[in-house]
Tab-separated table of C-alpha atoms in Angstrom:
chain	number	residue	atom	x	y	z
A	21	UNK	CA	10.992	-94.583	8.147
A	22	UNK	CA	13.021	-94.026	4.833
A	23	UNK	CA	13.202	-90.449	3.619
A	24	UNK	CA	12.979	-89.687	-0.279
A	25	UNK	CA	13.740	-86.439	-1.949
A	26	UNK	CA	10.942	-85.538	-4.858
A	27	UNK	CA	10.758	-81.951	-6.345
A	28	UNK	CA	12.446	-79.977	-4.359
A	29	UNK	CA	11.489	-81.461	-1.114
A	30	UNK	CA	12.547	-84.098	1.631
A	31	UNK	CA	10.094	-86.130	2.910
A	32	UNK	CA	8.871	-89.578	4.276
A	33	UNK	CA	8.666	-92.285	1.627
A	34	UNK	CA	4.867	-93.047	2.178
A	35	UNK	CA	4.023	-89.490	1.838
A	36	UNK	CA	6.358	-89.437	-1.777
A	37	UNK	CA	3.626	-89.269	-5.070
A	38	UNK	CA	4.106	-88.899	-8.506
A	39	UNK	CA	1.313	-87.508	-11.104
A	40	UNK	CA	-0.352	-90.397	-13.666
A	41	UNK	CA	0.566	-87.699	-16.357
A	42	UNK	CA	4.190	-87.926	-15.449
A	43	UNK	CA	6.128	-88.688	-18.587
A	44	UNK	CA	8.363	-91.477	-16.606
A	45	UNK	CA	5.258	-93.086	-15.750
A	46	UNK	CA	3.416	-93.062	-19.461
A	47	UNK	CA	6.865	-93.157	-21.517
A	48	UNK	CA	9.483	-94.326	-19.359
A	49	UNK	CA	11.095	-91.162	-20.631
A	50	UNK	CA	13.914	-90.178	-18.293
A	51	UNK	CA	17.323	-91.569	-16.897
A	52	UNK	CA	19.116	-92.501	-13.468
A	53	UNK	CA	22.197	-93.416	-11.602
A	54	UNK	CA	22.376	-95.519	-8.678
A	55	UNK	CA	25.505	-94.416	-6.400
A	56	UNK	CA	27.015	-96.574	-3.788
A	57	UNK	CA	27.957	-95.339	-0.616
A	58	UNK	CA	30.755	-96.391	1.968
A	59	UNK	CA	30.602	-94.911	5.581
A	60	UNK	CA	28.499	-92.677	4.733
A	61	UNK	CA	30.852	-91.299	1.674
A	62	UNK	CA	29.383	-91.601	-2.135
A	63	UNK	CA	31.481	-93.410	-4.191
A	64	UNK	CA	33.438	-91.939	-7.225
A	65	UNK	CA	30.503	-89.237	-7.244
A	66	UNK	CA	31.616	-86.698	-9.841
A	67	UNK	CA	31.996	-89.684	-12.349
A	68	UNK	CA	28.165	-90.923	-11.466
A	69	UNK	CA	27.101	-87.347	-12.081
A	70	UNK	CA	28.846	-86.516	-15.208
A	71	UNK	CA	27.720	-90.260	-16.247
A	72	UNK	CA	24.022	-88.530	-15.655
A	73	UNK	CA	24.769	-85.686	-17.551
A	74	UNK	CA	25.592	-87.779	-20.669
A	75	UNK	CA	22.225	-90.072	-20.245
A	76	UNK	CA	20.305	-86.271	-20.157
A	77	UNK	CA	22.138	-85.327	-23.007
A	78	UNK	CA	21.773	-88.620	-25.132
A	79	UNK	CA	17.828	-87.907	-24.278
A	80	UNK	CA	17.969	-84.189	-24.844
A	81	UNK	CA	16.996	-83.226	-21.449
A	82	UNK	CA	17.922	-80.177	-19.297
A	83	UNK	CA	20.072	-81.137	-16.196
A	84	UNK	CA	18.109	-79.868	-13.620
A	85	UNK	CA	20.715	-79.027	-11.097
A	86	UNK	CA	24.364	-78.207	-10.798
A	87	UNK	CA	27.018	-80.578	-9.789
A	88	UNK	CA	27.194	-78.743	-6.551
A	89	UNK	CA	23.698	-78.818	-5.837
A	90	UNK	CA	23.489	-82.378	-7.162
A	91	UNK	CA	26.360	-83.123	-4.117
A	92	UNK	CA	24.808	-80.709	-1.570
A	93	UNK	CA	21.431	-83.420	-1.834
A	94	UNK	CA	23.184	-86.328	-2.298
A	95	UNK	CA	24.909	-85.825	0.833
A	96	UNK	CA	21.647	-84.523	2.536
A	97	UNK	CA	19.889	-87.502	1.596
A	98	UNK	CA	22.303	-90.189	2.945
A	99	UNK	CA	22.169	-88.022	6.215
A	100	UNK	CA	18.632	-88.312	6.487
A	101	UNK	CA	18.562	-92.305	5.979
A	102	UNK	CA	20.407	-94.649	8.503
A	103	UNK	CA	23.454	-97.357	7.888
A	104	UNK	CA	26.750	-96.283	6.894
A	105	UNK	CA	26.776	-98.380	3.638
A	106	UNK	CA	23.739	-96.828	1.183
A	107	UNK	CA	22.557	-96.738	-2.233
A	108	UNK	CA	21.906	-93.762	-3.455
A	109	UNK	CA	19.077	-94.012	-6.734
A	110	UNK	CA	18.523	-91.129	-8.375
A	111	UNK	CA	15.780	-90.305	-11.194
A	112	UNK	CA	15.262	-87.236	-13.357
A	113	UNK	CA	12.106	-87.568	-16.181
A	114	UNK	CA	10.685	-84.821	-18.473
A	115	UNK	CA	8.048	-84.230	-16.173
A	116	UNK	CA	4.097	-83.924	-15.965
A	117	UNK	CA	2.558	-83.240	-19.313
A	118	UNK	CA	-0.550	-84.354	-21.425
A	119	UNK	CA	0.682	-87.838	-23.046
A	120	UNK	CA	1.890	-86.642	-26.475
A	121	UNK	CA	4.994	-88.483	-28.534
A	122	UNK	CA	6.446	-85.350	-28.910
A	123	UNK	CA	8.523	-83.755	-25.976
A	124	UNK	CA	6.711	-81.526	-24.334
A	125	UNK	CA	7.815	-77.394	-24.230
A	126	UNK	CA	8.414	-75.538	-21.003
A	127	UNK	CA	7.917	-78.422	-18.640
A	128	UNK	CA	9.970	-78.757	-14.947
A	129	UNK	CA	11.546	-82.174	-15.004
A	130	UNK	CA	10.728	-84.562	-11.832
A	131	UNK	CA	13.421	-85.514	-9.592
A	132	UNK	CA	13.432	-88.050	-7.746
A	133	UNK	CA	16.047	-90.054	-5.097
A	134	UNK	CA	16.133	-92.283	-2.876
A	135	UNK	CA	18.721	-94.462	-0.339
A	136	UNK	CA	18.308	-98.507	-0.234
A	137	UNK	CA	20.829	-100.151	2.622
A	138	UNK	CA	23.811	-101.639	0.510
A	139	UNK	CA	24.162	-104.850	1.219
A	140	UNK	CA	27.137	-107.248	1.021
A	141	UNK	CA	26.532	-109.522	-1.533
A	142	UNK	CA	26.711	-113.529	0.173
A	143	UNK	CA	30.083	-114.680	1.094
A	144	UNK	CA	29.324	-117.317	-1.374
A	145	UNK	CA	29.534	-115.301	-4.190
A	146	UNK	CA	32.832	-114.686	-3.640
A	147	UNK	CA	34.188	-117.997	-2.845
A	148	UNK	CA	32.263	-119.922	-5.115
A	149	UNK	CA	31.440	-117.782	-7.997
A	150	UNK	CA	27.883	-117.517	-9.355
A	151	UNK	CA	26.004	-118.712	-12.244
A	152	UNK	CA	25.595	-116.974	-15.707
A	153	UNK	CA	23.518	-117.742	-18.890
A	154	UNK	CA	23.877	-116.472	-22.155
A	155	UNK	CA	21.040	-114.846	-24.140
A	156	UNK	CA	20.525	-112.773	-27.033
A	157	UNK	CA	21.021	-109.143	-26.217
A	158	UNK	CA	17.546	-107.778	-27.161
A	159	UNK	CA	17.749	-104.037	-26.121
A	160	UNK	CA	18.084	-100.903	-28.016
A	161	UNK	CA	20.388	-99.407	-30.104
A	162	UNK	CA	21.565	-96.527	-27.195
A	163	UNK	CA	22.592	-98.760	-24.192
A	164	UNK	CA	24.952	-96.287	-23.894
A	165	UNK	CA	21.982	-94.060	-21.486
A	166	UNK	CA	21.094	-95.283	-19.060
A	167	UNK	CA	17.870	-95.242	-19.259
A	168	UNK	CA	14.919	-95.826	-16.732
A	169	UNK	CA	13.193	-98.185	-19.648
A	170	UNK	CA	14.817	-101.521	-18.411
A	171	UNK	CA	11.852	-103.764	-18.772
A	172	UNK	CA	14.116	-105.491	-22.074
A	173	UNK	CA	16.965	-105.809	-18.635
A	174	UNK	CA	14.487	-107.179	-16.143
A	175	UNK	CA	13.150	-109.208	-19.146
A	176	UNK	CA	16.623	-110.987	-19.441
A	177	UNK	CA	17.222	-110.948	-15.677
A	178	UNK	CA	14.240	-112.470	-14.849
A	179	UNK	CA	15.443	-115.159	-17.528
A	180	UNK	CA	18.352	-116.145	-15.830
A	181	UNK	CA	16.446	-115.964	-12.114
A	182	UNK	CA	13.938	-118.655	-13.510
A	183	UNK	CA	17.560	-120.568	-14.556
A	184	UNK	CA	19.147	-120.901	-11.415
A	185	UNK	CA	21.369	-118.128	-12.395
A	186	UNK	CA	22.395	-114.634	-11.068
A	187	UNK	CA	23.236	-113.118	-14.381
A	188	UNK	CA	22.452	-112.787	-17.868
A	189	UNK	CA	25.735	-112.069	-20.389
A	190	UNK	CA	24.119	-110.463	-23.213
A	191	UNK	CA	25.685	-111.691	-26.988
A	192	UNK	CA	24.937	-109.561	-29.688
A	193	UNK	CA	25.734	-109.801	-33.197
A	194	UNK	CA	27.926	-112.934	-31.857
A	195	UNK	CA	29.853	-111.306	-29.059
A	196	UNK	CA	29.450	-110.499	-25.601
A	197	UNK	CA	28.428	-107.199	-24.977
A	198	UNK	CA	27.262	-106.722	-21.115
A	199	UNK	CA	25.215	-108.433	-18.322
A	200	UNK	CA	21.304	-107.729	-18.220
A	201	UNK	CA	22.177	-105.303	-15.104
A	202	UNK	CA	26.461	-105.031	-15.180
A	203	UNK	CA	29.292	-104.591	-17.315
A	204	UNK	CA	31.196	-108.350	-17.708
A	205	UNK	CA	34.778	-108.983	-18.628
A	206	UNK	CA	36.607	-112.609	-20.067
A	207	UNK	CA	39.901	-113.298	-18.755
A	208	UNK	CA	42.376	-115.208	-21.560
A	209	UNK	CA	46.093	-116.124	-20.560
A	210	UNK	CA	46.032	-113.662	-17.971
A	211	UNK	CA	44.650	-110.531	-20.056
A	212	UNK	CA	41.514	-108.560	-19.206
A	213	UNK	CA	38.786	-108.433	-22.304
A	214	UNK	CA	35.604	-106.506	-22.022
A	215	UNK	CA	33.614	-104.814	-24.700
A	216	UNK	CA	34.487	-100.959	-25.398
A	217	UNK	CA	32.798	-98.063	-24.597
A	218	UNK	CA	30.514	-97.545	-27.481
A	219	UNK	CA	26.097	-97.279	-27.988
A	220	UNK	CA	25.990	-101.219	-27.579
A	221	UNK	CA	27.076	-100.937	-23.569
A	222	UNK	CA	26.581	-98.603	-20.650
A	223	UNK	CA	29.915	-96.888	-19.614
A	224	UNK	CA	30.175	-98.417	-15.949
A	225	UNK	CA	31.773	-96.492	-13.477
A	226	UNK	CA	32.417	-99.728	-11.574
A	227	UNK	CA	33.825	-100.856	-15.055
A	228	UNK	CA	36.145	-97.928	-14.950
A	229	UNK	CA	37.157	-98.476	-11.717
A	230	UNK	CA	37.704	-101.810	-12.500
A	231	UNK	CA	40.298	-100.703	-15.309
A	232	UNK	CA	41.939	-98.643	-13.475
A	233	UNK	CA	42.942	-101.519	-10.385
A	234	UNK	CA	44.124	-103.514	-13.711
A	235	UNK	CA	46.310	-101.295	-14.864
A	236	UNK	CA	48.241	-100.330	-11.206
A	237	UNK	CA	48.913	-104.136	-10.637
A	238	UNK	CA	49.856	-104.671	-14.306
A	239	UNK	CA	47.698	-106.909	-15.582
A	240	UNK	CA	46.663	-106.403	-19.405
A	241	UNK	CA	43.523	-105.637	-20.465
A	242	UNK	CA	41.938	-105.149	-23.954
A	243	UNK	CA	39.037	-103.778	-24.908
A	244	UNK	CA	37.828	-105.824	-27.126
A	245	UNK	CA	35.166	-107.979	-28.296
A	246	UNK	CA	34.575	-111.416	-27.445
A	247	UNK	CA	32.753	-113.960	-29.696
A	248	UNK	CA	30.277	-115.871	-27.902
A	249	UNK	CA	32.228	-119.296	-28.873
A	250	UNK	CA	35.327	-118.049	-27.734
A	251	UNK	CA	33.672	-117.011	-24.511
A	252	UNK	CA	32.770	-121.164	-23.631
A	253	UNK	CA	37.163	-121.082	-23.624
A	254	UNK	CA	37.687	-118.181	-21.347
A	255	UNK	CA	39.818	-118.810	-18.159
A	256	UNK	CA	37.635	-116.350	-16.482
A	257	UNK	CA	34.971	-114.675	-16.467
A	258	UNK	CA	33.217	-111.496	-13.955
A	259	UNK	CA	30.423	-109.265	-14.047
A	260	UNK	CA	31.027	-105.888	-12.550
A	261	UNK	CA	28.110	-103.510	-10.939
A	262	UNK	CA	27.620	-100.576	-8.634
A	263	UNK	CA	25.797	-102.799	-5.723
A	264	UNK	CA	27.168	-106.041	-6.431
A	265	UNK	CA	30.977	-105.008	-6.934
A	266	UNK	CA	32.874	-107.427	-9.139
A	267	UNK	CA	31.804	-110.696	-9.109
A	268	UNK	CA	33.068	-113.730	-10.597
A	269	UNK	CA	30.974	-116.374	-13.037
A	270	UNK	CA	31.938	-119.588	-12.397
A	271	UNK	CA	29.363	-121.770	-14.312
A	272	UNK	CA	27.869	-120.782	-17.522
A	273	UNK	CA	25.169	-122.061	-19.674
A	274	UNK	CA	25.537	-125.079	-17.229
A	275	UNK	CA	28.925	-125.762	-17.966
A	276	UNK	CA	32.035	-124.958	-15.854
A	277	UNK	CA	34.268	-121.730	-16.752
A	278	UNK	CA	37.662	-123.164	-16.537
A	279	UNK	CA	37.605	-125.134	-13.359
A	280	UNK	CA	34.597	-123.980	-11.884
A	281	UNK	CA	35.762	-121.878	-8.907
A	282	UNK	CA	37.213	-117.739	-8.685
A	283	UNK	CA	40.230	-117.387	-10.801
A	284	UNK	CA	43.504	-116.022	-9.644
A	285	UNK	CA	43.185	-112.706	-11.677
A	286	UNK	CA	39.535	-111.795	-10.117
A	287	UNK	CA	40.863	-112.725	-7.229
A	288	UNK	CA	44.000	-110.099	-7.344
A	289	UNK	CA	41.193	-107.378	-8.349
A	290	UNK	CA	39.160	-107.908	-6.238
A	291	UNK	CA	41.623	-107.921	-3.421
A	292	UNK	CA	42.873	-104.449	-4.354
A	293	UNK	CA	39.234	-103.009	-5.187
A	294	UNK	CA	38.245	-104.094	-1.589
A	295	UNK	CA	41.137	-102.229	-0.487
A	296	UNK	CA	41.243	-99.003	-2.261
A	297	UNK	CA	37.516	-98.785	-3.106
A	298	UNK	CA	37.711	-95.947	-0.190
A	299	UNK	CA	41.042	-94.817	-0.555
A	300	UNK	CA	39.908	-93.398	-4.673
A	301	UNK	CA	36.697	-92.013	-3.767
A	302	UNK	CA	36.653	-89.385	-6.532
């Protein structure tokens, strides 16, 4: 039986409840992270929580707890649940209040986690890539928080799903910004481009991490927008999460990226994210 933390308290999932009046409920009016975890270790925790403290701060909410704190349940939660691979998904909201537009005064914030098993994404993936369409990017203008309000995401997700597809790359204003649930990159004559860090995209810490295996091994990368016709020409193209890893897009809108199969630059990422993915847990 899964265990859950909610307000201050650790307890069985089926016993877990959340008021009506709960702003998350009525407003969607709150933000989360969703941490992986290898043997039993959080990944690259203090950049998921300071990653949180921005979303709070873009939303003008109180951080309910420490970074310490924050670590002392993390850890306590993942000991609580079983498999040494988890996913950690954490939720704070404004809390219980009468439903009112205006934020409510004085009100403890609900906090909510809990641990999924992490599971390795098919083999398949890897070796054959997966398919992507391309849709308009209908969100907000603060993508940049990440928000629990995804319904606009599962909206576009659900779009590619009924497509055959395992991703939606967002184009907005005639460039690629993200995917409808990852951060996604083009690879041109052996240079990384994926859309900077601004309101239009959430900052991925995958993303990051993703960066920073780029720049040990040498291999450009620019952060940079890509037009959605240049995209149809790119030699390569990924999509880059916290559960799915990085994942390469080998057919999109239908149509084969470059040759169809995992190009050689993914494939050099990859290789070295698979190997130091433990090694950096910071």
């Amino acid at each position: 039986m899964a265990t859950v933390f909610l307000n201050d308290t650790f307890l069985p999932a089926e016993q877990a409840k959340v008021s009506v009046y709960d702003r998350g409920f009525l407003f969607g009016d709150g933000v989360y992270e969703v941490i992986p975890v290898y043997g039993r270790q959080p990944f690259r925790l203090k950049a998921h929580l300071s990653r949180l403290q921005n979303s709070l701060d873009g939303i003008h909410l109180s951080n309910p707890f420490d970074d310490a704190h924050w670590t002392q349940l993390i850890t306590q939660l993942i000991e609580h649940n079983e498999g040494e691979n988890q996913a950690v998904y954490l939720q704070v909201t404004r809390g219980v209040a009468p439903r009112e537009h205006v934020f409510p005064q004085g009100v403890k914030p609900t906090v909510f986690m809990m641990s999924n098993p992490l599971n390795a994404v098919p083999s398949s993936y890897k070796t054959q890539g997966i398919k992507a369409i391309t849709v308009d990017d209908i969100r907000w203008q603060r993508c940049d928080i990440k928000a629990i309000a995804l319904l606009p995401n599962t909206m576009l997700r659900q779009q590619a799903h009924e497509q055959g597809a395992g991703e939606a790359i967002l184009i907005r204003d005639g460039v690629m910004t993200e995917g409808s649930a990852s951060n996604s990159y083009a690879v041109f004559d052996g240079v990384i481009y994926t859309a900077a860090k601004d309101n239009t995209v959430l900052p991925g810490i995958t993303r990051d991490f993703v960066l920073e295996l780029a720049a040990m091994t040498g291999i450009p990368v620019r952060e940079e927008s890509v037009t959605a016709d240049r995209l149809t020409q790119a030699d390569e193209i990924w999509i880059s999460s916290s559960t799915r890893e990085l994942l390469p897009v080998t057919t999109l809108d239908d149509k084969p990226v470059d040759q169809g199969l995992p190009g050689p630059i993914w494939q050099t990422v990859n290789e070295l994210y698979q190997r130091h993915k433990l090694e950096m847990n910071v």
